[in-house]
Short mmCIF file of C-alpha atoms in Angstrom, two decimals:
data_model
loop_
_atom_site.label_atom_id
_atom_site.label_comp_id
_atom_site.label_asym_id
_atom_site.label_seq_id
_atom_site.Cartn_x
_atom_site.Cartn_y
_atom_site.Cartn_z
CA MET N 1 -60.94 7.44 -1.01
CA LYS N 2 -60.50 8.19 -4.72
CA ILE N 3 -58.92 11.54 -3.90
CA PHE N 4 -56.46 9.83 -1.55
CA TYR N 5 -55.58 7.32 -4.27
CA TRP N 6 -54.85 9.99 -6.85
CA VAL N 7 -52.81 12.05 -4.40
CA PHE N 8 -50.78 8.96 -3.49
CA LEU N 9 -50.24 8.11 -7.16
CA PHE N 10 -49.18 11.68 -7.94
CA LEU N 11 -46.65 11.73 -5.09
CA THR N 12 -45.29 8.36 -6.17
CA LEU N 13 -44.78 9.54 -9.73
CA ILE N 14 -43.14 12.74 -8.54
CA SER N 15 -40.63 10.76 -6.45
CA CYS N 16 -39.91 8.43 -9.36
CA ASN N 17 -39.59 11.39 -11.71
CA LYS N 18 -36.90 13.17 -9.70
CA SER N 19 -33.82 13.84 -11.79
CA LEU N 20 -30.32 12.96 -10.65
CA ASP N 21 -27.40 14.89 -12.11
CA LEU N 22 -24.44 12.59 -11.51
CA SER N 23 -21.99 15.49 -11.93
CA THR N 24 -23.14 16.72 -8.51
CA ILE N 25 -21.98 13.49 -6.83
CA GLU N 26 -18.50 14.27 -5.53
CA LEU N 27 -16.00 11.46 -5.04
CA GLY N 28 -14.76 11.27 -1.45
CA GLU N 29 -17.57 13.39 -0.02
CA THR N 30 -19.91 12.26 2.76
CA ALA N 31 -22.80 10.29 1.27
CA GLU N 32 -25.48 11.97 3.39
CA LYS N 33 -24.94 15.19 1.47
CA PHE N 34 -26.52 13.62 -1.58
CA ASP N 35 -29.40 11.64 0.01
CA LEU N 36 -29.24 8.92 -2.63
CA ASN N 37 -32.16 7.02 -1.10
CA GLN N 38 -34.58 9.65 -2.42
CA TYR N 39 -34.01 8.66 -6.06
CA LYS N 40 -36.48 5.93 -6.89
CA ILE N 41 -34.79 5.19 -10.22
CA LEU N 42 -31.87 3.75 -8.25
CA GLN N 43 -31.89 0.34 -6.63
CA LYS N 44 -29.70 -0.49 -3.67
CA ARG N 45 -27.76 -3.44 -2.37
CA GLU N 46 -25.55 -3.68 0.69
CA TYR N 47 -22.66 -5.98 1.48
CA LYS N 48 -20.08 -6.28 4.21
CA GLY N 49 -16.48 -7.15 3.54
CA TYR N 50 -14.09 -7.12 0.62
CA TYR N 51 -13.35 -9.10 -2.51
CA ILE N 52 -10.69 -11.80 -2.50
CA VAL N 53 -9.35 -13.79 -5.43
CA ASP N 54 -8.25 -17.40 -4.92
CA THR N 55 -7.06 -20.00 -7.39
CA ILE N 56 -9.17 -23.16 -7.37
CA ASN N 57 -8.30 -25.99 -9.76
CA GLY N 58 -6.18 -23.59 -11.75
CA LYS N 59 -8.97 -21.05 -12.16
CA ALA N 60 -9.48 -17.70 -10.46
CA ASP N 61 -12.33 -17.72 -7.94
CA ILE N 62 -13.75 -14.43 -6.64
CA SER N 63 -15.52 -14.34 -3.30
CA MET N 64 -16.42 -11.91 -0.54
CA ARG N 65 -14.89 -12.00 2.94
CA ASP N 66 -16.99 -10.38 5.67
CA ASN N 67 -15.11 -7.95 7.90
CA GLY N 68 -18.20 -6.17 9.18
CA ILE N 69 -17.63 -2.93 7.22
CA LEU N 70 -20.65 -1.90 5.15
CA THR N 71 -20.53 -0.97 1.48
CA THR N 72 -23.67 0.28 -0.27
CA GLU N 73 -24.10 0.12 -4.02
CA TYR N 74 -26.73 2.28 -5.72
CA PHE N 75 -27.38 1.22 -9.28
CA LEU N 76 -29.65 1.59 -12.26
CA ASP N 77 -30.66 -1.97 -12.96
CA THR N 78 -30.64 -2.89 -16.64
CA ASP N 79 -33.60 -5.21 -15.94
CA GLU N 80 -35.80 -2.59 -14.34
CA SER N 81 -39.58 -2.61 -14.48
CA THR N 82 -41.26 -0.72 -17.32
CA ILE N 83 -42.08 2.30 -15.17
CA LYS N 84 -38.46 2.68 -14.08
CA LYS N 85 -37.27 2.45 -17.66
CA ASN N 86 -39.64 5.27 -18.50
CA PHE N 87 -37.86 7.47 -15.96
CA ALA N 88 -34.30 6.35 -16.78
CA HIS N 89 -33.84 9.50 -18.88
CA LYS N 90 -33.92 11.43 -15.61
CA LEU N 91 -30.39 10.20 -14.92
CA ASN N 92 -27.80 12.49 -16.52
CA TYR N 93 -24.32 13.95 -16.15
CA ALA N 94 -24.48 17.75 -16.37
CA GLY N 95 -27.25 17.32 -18.93
CA ILE N 96 -25.53 14.50 -20.86
CA PRO N 97 -27.90 11.51 -21.21
CA ILE N 98 -26.74 8.31 -19.53
CA ASP N 99 -26.91 4.94 -21.27
CA SER N 100 -29.50 3.14 -19.15
CA SER N 101 -28.75 -0.22 -20.80
CA TRP N 102 -25.47 -0.36 -18.85
CA GLY N 103 -25.02 -0.55 -15.11
CA THR N 104 -24.68 2.95 -13.71
CA LYS N 105 -23.35 2.67 -10.15
CA ILE N 106 -22.60 4.84 -7.15
CA ILE N 107 -20.69 3.07 -4.38
CA VAL N 108 -20.62 4.28 -0.80
CA TYR N 109 -17.92 2.97 1.54
CA LYS N 110 -17.37 4.10 5.12
CA ASN N 111 -20.15 6.62 4.53
CA LYS N 112 -18.29 8.32 1.66
CA ILE N 113 -18.70 8.27 -2.12
CA ALA N 114 -16.04 5.70 -2.98
CA SER N 115 -16.56 5.03 -6.68
CA LEU N 116 -18.84 5.61 -9.64
CA ASN N 117 -19.45 3.86 -12.93
CA ILE N 118 -21.01 6.03 -15.63
CA ILE N 119 -21.49 5.44 -19.35
CA ALA N 120 -22.93 8.21 -21.49
CA LYS N 121 -25.00 7.43 -24.55
CA GLU N 122 -22.62 6.76 -27.42
CA LYS N 123 -23.57 9.80 -29.50
CA TYR N 124 -22.63 12.02 -26.53
CA ALA N 125 -19.29 10.34 -25.69
CA LEU N 126 -17.13 13.34 -26.60
CA ASP N 127 -19.56 15.81 -25.02
CA PHE N 128 -19.25 13.74 -21.86
CA ALA N 129 -15.45 13.88 -22.10
CA ASP N 130 -15.64 17.66 -22.50
CA LYS N 131 -17.76 17.96 -19.35
CA LEU N 132 -15.19 15.97 -17.39
CA LEU N 133 -12.32 18.08 -18.71
CA ARG N 134 -14.11 21.24 -17.64
CA LYS N 135 -14.79 19.84 -14.19
CA LEU N 136 -11.50 18.04 -13.46
CA GLY N 137 -9.08 20.22 -15.40
CA LYS N 138 -5.97 19.17 -17.28
CA PRO N 139 -5.47 15.38 -17.21
CA THR N 140 -2.46 13.91 -15.47
CA GLU N 141 -1.97 11.55 -18.39
CA ILE N 142 -3.60 10.72 -21.70
CA VAL N 143 -2.87 7.36 -23.30
CA SER N 144 -3.49 7.23 -27.04
CA ALA N 145 -4.58 4.40 -29.32
CA ASN N 146 -4.79 3.97 -33.09
CA GLN N 147 -7.78 2.82 -35.13
CA ASN N 148 -8.64 2.54 -38.81
CA ILE N 149 -12.01 4.08 -39.64
CA ASP N 150 -14.53 3.60 -42.42
CA LYS N 151 -13.75 6.25 -45.05
CA HIS N 152 -17.37 7.38 -44.95
CA LYS N 153 -17.05 8.25 -41.25
CA ASP N 154 -13.42 9.39 -40.95
CA SER N 155 -14.00 13.16 -41.19
CA ILE N 156 -16.92 13.07 -38.75
CA VAL N 157 -14.98 11.06 -36.17
CA PHE N 158 -11.84 13.17 -36.57
CA ASN N 159 -13.77 16.39 -35.99
CA LEU N 160 -15.51 15.00 -32.90
CA PHE N 161 -12.23 14.05 -31.25
CA HIS N 162 -10.28 17.08 -32.49
CA LYS N 163 -12.82 19.51 -31.04
CA VAL N 164 -12.26 18.16 -27.51
CA PHE N 165 -8.67 16.85 -27.75
CA PRO N 166 -6.95 18.91 -30.48
CA ALA N 167 -3.40 18.03 -29.41
CA LYS N 168 -4.14 14.30 -29.14
CA THR N 169 -6.09 13.76 -32.35
CA TYR N 170 -4.22 13.31 -35.62
CA TRP N 171 -3.93 11.03 -38.62
CA ILE N 172 -1.29 8.31 -38.53
CA ASN N 173 -2.10 7.56 -42.16
CA LYS N 174 -4.84 9.55 -43.87
CA GLU N 175 -4.91 7.25 -46.90
CA THR N 176 -5.82 4.25 -44.76
CA GLN N 177 -7.91 6.35 -42.34
CA GLU N 178 -5.75 5.36 -39.36
CA LEU N 179 -6.45 7.79 -36.54
CA SER N 180 -4.57 8.40 -33.27
CA PHE N 181 -7.04 9.35 -30.55
CA PRO N 182 -7.16 9.62 -26.72
CA ASN N 183 -8.02 6.19 -25.35
CA ILE N 184 -7.47 6.48 -21.58
CA ILE N 185 -7.71 9.82 -19.79
CA ILE N 186 -6.43 9.91 -16.20
CA TRP N 187 -6.77 12.57 -13.52
CA ASN N 188 -4.71 11.76 -10.43
CA LYS N 189 -6.08 13.80 -7.53
CA GLY N 190 -3.97 12.34 -4.72
CA ASN N 191 -6.36 10.13 -2.79
CA LYS N 192 -8.78 10.01 -5.73
CA LEU N 193 -8.26 8.66 -9.22
CA HIS N 194 -10.55 9.61 -12.12
CA VAL N 195 -10.42 7.48 -15.27
CA LEU N 196 -12.29 7.90 -18.55
CA THR N 197 -11.89 5.42 -21.40
CA LEU N 198 -12.83 6.15 -24.99
CA THR N 199 -12.84 3.36 -27.57
CA LEU N 200 -13.36 3.64 -31.30
CA ASP N 201 -14.68 1.04 -33.73
CA TYR N 202 -14.04 0.82 -37.46
CA ASN N 203 -17.62 1.91 -38.14
CA GLY N 204 -17.07 5.14 -36.20
CA THR N 205 -18.84 4.16 -33.00
CA ILE N 206 -17.30 5.88 -29.97
CA ARG N 207 -17.82 4.18 -26.61
CA ASN N 208 -17.02 5.53 -23.18
CA MET N 209 -16.79 4.62 -19.52
CA TYR N 210 -16.02 6.81 -16.52
CA PHE N 211 -14.98 4.93 -13.38
CA PRO N 212 -13.33 7.03 -10.65
CA ILE N 213 -12.35 5.54 -7.29
CA THR N 214 -10.84 6.63 -3.99
CA GLN N 215 -7.50 5.13 -3.04
CA GLU N 216 -9.03 3.82 0.20
CA ALA N 217 -11.74 1.88 -1.64
CA TYR N 218 -9.14 0.47 -4.02
CA HIS N 219 -6.75 -0.64 -1.28
CA ASP N 220 -9.61 -2.18 0.72
CA HIS N 221 -10.82 -4.18 -2.33
CA VAL N 222 -14.47 -3.21 -1.95
CA VAL N 223 -15.21 -2.24 -5.58
CA PHE N 224 -15.63 -5.00 -8.13
CA GLY N 225 -13.48 -4.27 -11.16
CA TYR N 226 -10.87 -2.68 -8.93
CA HIS N 227 -10.65 -5.78 -6.71
CA ILE N 228 -7.33 -6.88 -8.24
CA PRO N 229 -4.24 -4.79 -9.07
CA PRO N 230 -3.84 -3.49 -12.63
CA VAL N 231 -1.96 -5.88 -14.90
CA ASN N 232 1.68 -5.23 -15.71
CA GLY N 233 1.96 -2.46 -18.25
CA SER N 234 -1.40 -0.92 -17.41
CA PRO N 235 -1.25 2.90 -17.29
CA LEU N 236 -3.21 2.73 -14.01
CA ALA N 237 -0.53 0.71 -12.22
CA LYS N 238 1.57 3.73 -11.23
CA TYR N 239 -1.42 5.51 -9.73
CA LEU N 240 -2.98 2.59 -7.84
CA ARG N 241 -0.34 1.37 -5.40
#
């Protein structure tokens, strides 16, 4: 009996310990190819239907309307049990550590990978961007932003951005440490849209979020966050129609 217990415990730990490289999850591909149910670090929820936005008493109200079509969301819960947190480091993107304190998601719609939401740990934000550039190629569009930086961090931050985006990283005003940097990076792949955002704080912190989506999932309103059209003036508006 003791032998059976230890064998069972070992197999359980092995299944929990299995790594998932998110760079292998291909947008638009059939979900069965990736067997996401085998990764015990991921939780799962299912829902049928699509998001709708109504106005009730002058306020936007978001609800779900059931049309019988299944969507499955695999996610790394930020309120996981201790054992799952211990294995959260097994989630990565081509070796880049993922920030487990934010909600990593893989969304399957009509049995295909419809969307992802990935945030790399802050110190690896530009390494993450470099991995995406190598995989997806030249961006369709890069939208820049400006930010003043603490003079004690300006050279470090400049070098991090310039290494990956040399043509899009330059000083607006070196005396005031105002830097122009790539803020929104867009790859339009026809029926798939890949978006990476990079934000920069005064203290030099670089944040990131990668949230690609298929056009079908966008038009069918099944992914929260993409459930309403981009606001006027958004750089995504011309790609999501």
